[in-house]
Coordinates of C-alpha atoms in Angstrom, one line a residue:
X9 CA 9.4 168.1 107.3
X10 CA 6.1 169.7 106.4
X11 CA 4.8 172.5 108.7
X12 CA 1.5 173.8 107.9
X13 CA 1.1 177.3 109.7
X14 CA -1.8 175.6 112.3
X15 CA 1.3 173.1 113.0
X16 CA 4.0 175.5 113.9
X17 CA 5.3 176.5 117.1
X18 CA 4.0 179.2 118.9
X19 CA 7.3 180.2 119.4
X20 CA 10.9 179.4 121.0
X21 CA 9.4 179.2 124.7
X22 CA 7.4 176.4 122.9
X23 CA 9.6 174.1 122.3
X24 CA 12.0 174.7 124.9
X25 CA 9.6 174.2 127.7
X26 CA 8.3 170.8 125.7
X27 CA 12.0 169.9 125.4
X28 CA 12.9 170.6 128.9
X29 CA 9.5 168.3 130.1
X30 CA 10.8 165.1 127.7
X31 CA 14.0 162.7 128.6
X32 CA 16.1 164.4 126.1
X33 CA 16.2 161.1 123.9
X34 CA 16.2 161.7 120.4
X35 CA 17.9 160.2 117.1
X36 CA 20.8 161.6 115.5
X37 CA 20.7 161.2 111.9
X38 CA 24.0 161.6 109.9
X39 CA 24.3 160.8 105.5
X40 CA 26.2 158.5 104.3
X41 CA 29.4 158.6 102.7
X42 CA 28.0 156.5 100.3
X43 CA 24.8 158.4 98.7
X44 CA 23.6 155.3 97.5
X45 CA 23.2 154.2 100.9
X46 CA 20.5 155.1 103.5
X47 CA 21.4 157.3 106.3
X48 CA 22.8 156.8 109.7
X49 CA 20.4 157.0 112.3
X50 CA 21.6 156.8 116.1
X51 CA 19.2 156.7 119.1
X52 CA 20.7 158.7 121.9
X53 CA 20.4 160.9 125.1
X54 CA 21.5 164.7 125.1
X55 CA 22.0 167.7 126.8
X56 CA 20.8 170.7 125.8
X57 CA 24.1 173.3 126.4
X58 CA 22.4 177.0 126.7
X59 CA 20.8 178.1 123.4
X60 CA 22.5 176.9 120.9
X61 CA 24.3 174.0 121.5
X62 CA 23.2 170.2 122.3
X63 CA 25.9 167.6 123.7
X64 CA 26.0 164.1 123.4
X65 CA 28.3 161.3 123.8
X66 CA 29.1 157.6 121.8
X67 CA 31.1 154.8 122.0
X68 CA 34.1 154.7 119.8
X69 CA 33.4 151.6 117.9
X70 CA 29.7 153.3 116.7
X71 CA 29.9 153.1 112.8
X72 CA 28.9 156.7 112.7
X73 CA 32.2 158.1 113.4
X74 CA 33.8 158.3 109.6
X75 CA 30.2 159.6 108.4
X76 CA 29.8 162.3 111.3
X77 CA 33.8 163.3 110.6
X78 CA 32.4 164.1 107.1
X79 CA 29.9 165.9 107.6
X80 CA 29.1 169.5 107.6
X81 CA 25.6 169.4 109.0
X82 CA 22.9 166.2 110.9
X83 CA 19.8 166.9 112.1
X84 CA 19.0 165.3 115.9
X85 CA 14.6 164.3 116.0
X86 CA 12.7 164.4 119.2
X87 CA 9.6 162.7 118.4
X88 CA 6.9 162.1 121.9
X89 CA 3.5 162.3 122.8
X90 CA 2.0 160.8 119.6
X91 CA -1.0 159.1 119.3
X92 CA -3.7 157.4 116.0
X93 CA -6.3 159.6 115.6
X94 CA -8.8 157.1 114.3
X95 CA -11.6 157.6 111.2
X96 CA -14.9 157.6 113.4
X97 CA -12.8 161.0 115.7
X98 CA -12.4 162.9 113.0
X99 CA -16.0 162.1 111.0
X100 CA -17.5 165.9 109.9
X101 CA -20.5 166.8 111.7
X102 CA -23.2 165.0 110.6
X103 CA -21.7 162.9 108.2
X104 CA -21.3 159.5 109.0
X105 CA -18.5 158.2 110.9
X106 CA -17.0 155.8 108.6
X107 CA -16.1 158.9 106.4
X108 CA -13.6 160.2 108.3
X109 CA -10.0 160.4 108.1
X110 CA -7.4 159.0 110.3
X111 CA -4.5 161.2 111.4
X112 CA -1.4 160.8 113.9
X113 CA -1.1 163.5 116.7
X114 CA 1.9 164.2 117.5
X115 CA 5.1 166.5 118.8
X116 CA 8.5 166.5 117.5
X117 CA 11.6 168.9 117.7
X118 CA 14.7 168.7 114.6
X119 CA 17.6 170.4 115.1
X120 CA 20.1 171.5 112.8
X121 CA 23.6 171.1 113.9
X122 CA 27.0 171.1 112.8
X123 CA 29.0 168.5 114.7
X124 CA 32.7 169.1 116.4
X125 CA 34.1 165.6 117.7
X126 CA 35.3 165.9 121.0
X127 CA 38.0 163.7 121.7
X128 CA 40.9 165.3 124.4
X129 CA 40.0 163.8 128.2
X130 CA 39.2 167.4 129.4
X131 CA 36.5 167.8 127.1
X132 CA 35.1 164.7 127.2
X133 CA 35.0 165.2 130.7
X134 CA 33.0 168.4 130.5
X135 CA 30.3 167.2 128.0
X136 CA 29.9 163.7 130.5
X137 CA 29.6 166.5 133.8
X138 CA 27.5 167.9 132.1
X139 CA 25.1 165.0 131.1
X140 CA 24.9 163.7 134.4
X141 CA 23.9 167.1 135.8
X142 CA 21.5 167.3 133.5
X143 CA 20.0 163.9 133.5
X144 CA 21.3 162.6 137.0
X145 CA 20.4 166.1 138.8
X146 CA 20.0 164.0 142.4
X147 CA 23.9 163.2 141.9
X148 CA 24.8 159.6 143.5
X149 CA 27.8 159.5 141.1
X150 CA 31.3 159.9 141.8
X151 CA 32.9 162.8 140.5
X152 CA 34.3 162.8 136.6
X153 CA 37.6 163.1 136.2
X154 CA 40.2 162.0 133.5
X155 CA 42.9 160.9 135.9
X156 CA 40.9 159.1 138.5
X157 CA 38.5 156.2 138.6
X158 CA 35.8 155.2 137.7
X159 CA 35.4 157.2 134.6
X160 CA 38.8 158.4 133.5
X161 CA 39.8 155.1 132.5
X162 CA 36.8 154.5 130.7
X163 CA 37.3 158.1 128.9
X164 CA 39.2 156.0 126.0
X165 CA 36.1 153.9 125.4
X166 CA 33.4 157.0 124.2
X167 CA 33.5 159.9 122.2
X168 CA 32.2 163.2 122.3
X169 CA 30.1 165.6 119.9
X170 CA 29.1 169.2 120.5
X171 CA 26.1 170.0 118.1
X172 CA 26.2 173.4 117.1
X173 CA 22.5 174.3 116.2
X174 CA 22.0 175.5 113.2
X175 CA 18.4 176.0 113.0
X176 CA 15.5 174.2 114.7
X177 CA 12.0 172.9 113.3
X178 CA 9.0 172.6 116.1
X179 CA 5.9 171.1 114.9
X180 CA 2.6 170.8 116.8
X181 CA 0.3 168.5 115.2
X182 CA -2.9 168.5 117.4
X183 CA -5.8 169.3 114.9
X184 CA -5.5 172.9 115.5
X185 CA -7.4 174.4 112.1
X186 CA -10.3 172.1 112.9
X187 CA -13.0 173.3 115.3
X188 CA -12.9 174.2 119.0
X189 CA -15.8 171.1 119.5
X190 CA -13.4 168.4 117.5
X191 CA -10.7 168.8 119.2
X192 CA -12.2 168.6 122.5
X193 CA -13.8 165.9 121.8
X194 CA -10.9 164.4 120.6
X195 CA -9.1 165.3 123.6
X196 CA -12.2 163.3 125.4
X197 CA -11.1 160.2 123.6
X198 CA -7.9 160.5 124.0
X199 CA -8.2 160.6 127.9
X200 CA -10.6 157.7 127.8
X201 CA -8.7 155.6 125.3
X202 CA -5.7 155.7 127.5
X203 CA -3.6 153.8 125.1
X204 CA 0.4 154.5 125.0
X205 CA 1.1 158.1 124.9
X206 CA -2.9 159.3 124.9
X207 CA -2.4 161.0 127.9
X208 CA 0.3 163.0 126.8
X209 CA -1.4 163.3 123.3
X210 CA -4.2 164.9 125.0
X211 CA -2.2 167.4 127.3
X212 CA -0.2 168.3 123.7
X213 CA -4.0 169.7 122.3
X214 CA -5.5 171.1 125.9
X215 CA -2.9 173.2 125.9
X216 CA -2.9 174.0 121.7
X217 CA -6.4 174.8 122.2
X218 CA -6.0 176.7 125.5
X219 CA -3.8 179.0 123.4
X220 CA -5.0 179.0 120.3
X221 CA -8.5 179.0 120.8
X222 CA -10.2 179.0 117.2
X223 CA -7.1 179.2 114.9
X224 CA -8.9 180.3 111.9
X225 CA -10.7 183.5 113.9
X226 CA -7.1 184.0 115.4
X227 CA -5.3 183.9 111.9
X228 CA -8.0 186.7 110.8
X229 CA -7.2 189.2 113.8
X230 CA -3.2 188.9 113.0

């Protein structure tokens, strides 16, 4: 994934705090055993486990599993608040507005991971407690366990995966090289637009520009 430095996270607190604020829903991408093939994609909740570590579980018939068994590292995407940035937002000043070029906003966290299947009933059982307190924090759910119902006999029907993170890439791609007056301006349309994820796209370069300010001044002070 390209990066360009006006792109990058401002650091780990970043992306953490973005992650934390999204629904955890990402796709877990896995090559094929056959390299002439494209890769395995799979959509798919998880739970961030401390640091360095995401969980996640499937169901055993998935077609990942002999790819995922194979390999030594996937990469999991978070892709959100995105939105078309179209010609006539991005015109220069004083230049006309047909000239300008389109761009996509957006956020999006990889991760790096090697993968450890996960399938004894005890740890299943941990990385599904663990899911539900972290996206089922109100409870309402009867307690997980592999020798009791509902869920233990179900245990046979899913897998698990511990993602061991490897590395991450956090990219921020709100215009933030371009001028203080552009991007608010864009952030203006954005908020009026109100299409799909405008809203969010707009928070996304507020807050850039709150702590950025003018990138190219800042870049000449470091």
């Amino acid at each position: 994934m390209l990066i360009h430095p006006w792109d990058a996270a401002l650091d780990t607190v970043e992306w953490r705090e973005w992650i934390a604020g999204t629904d955890r829903f990402g796709v877990l991408a896995v090559n094929n055993l056959d390299p002439t093939r494209a890769p395995v994609l799979v959509p798919t909740h998880f739970t961030m486990a401390g640091d360095d570590e995401l969980l996640i579980h499937l169901a055993r018939p998935n077609p990942v599993w002999s790819h995922l068994e194979a390999a030594t590292e996937v990469r999991l995407a978070v892709i959100g608040d995105y939105a078309f940035i179209p010609t006539y937002w991005r015109a220069k000043a004083g230049g006309p507005d047909e000239d300008g070029v389109p761009t996509s906003y957006y956020a999006t966290v990889q991760f790096v991971c090697r993968p450890s299947i996960v399938d004894d009933p005890e740890g299943k059982v941990k990385i599904l407690t663990a899911q539900l307190a972290d996206m089922q924090p109100e409870g309402g759910h009867a307690t997980v366990a592999a020798d009791d119902a509902p869920y233990g006999p179900m245990l046979r029907g899913i897998r698990g995966v511990r993602l061991a993170v490897l590395r991450v890439d956090a990219k921020f791609k709100y215009d933030d090289h371009n001028p203080i007056d552009h991007r608010k301006r864009v952030v203006g349309n954005l908020e009026a637009r109100e299409h799909g994820l405008d809203k969010g796209a707009a928070s996304q370069q507020r807050r850039r520009l709150d702590a950025i300010g003018d990138w190219r001044s800042s870049r000449k002070r470091t």
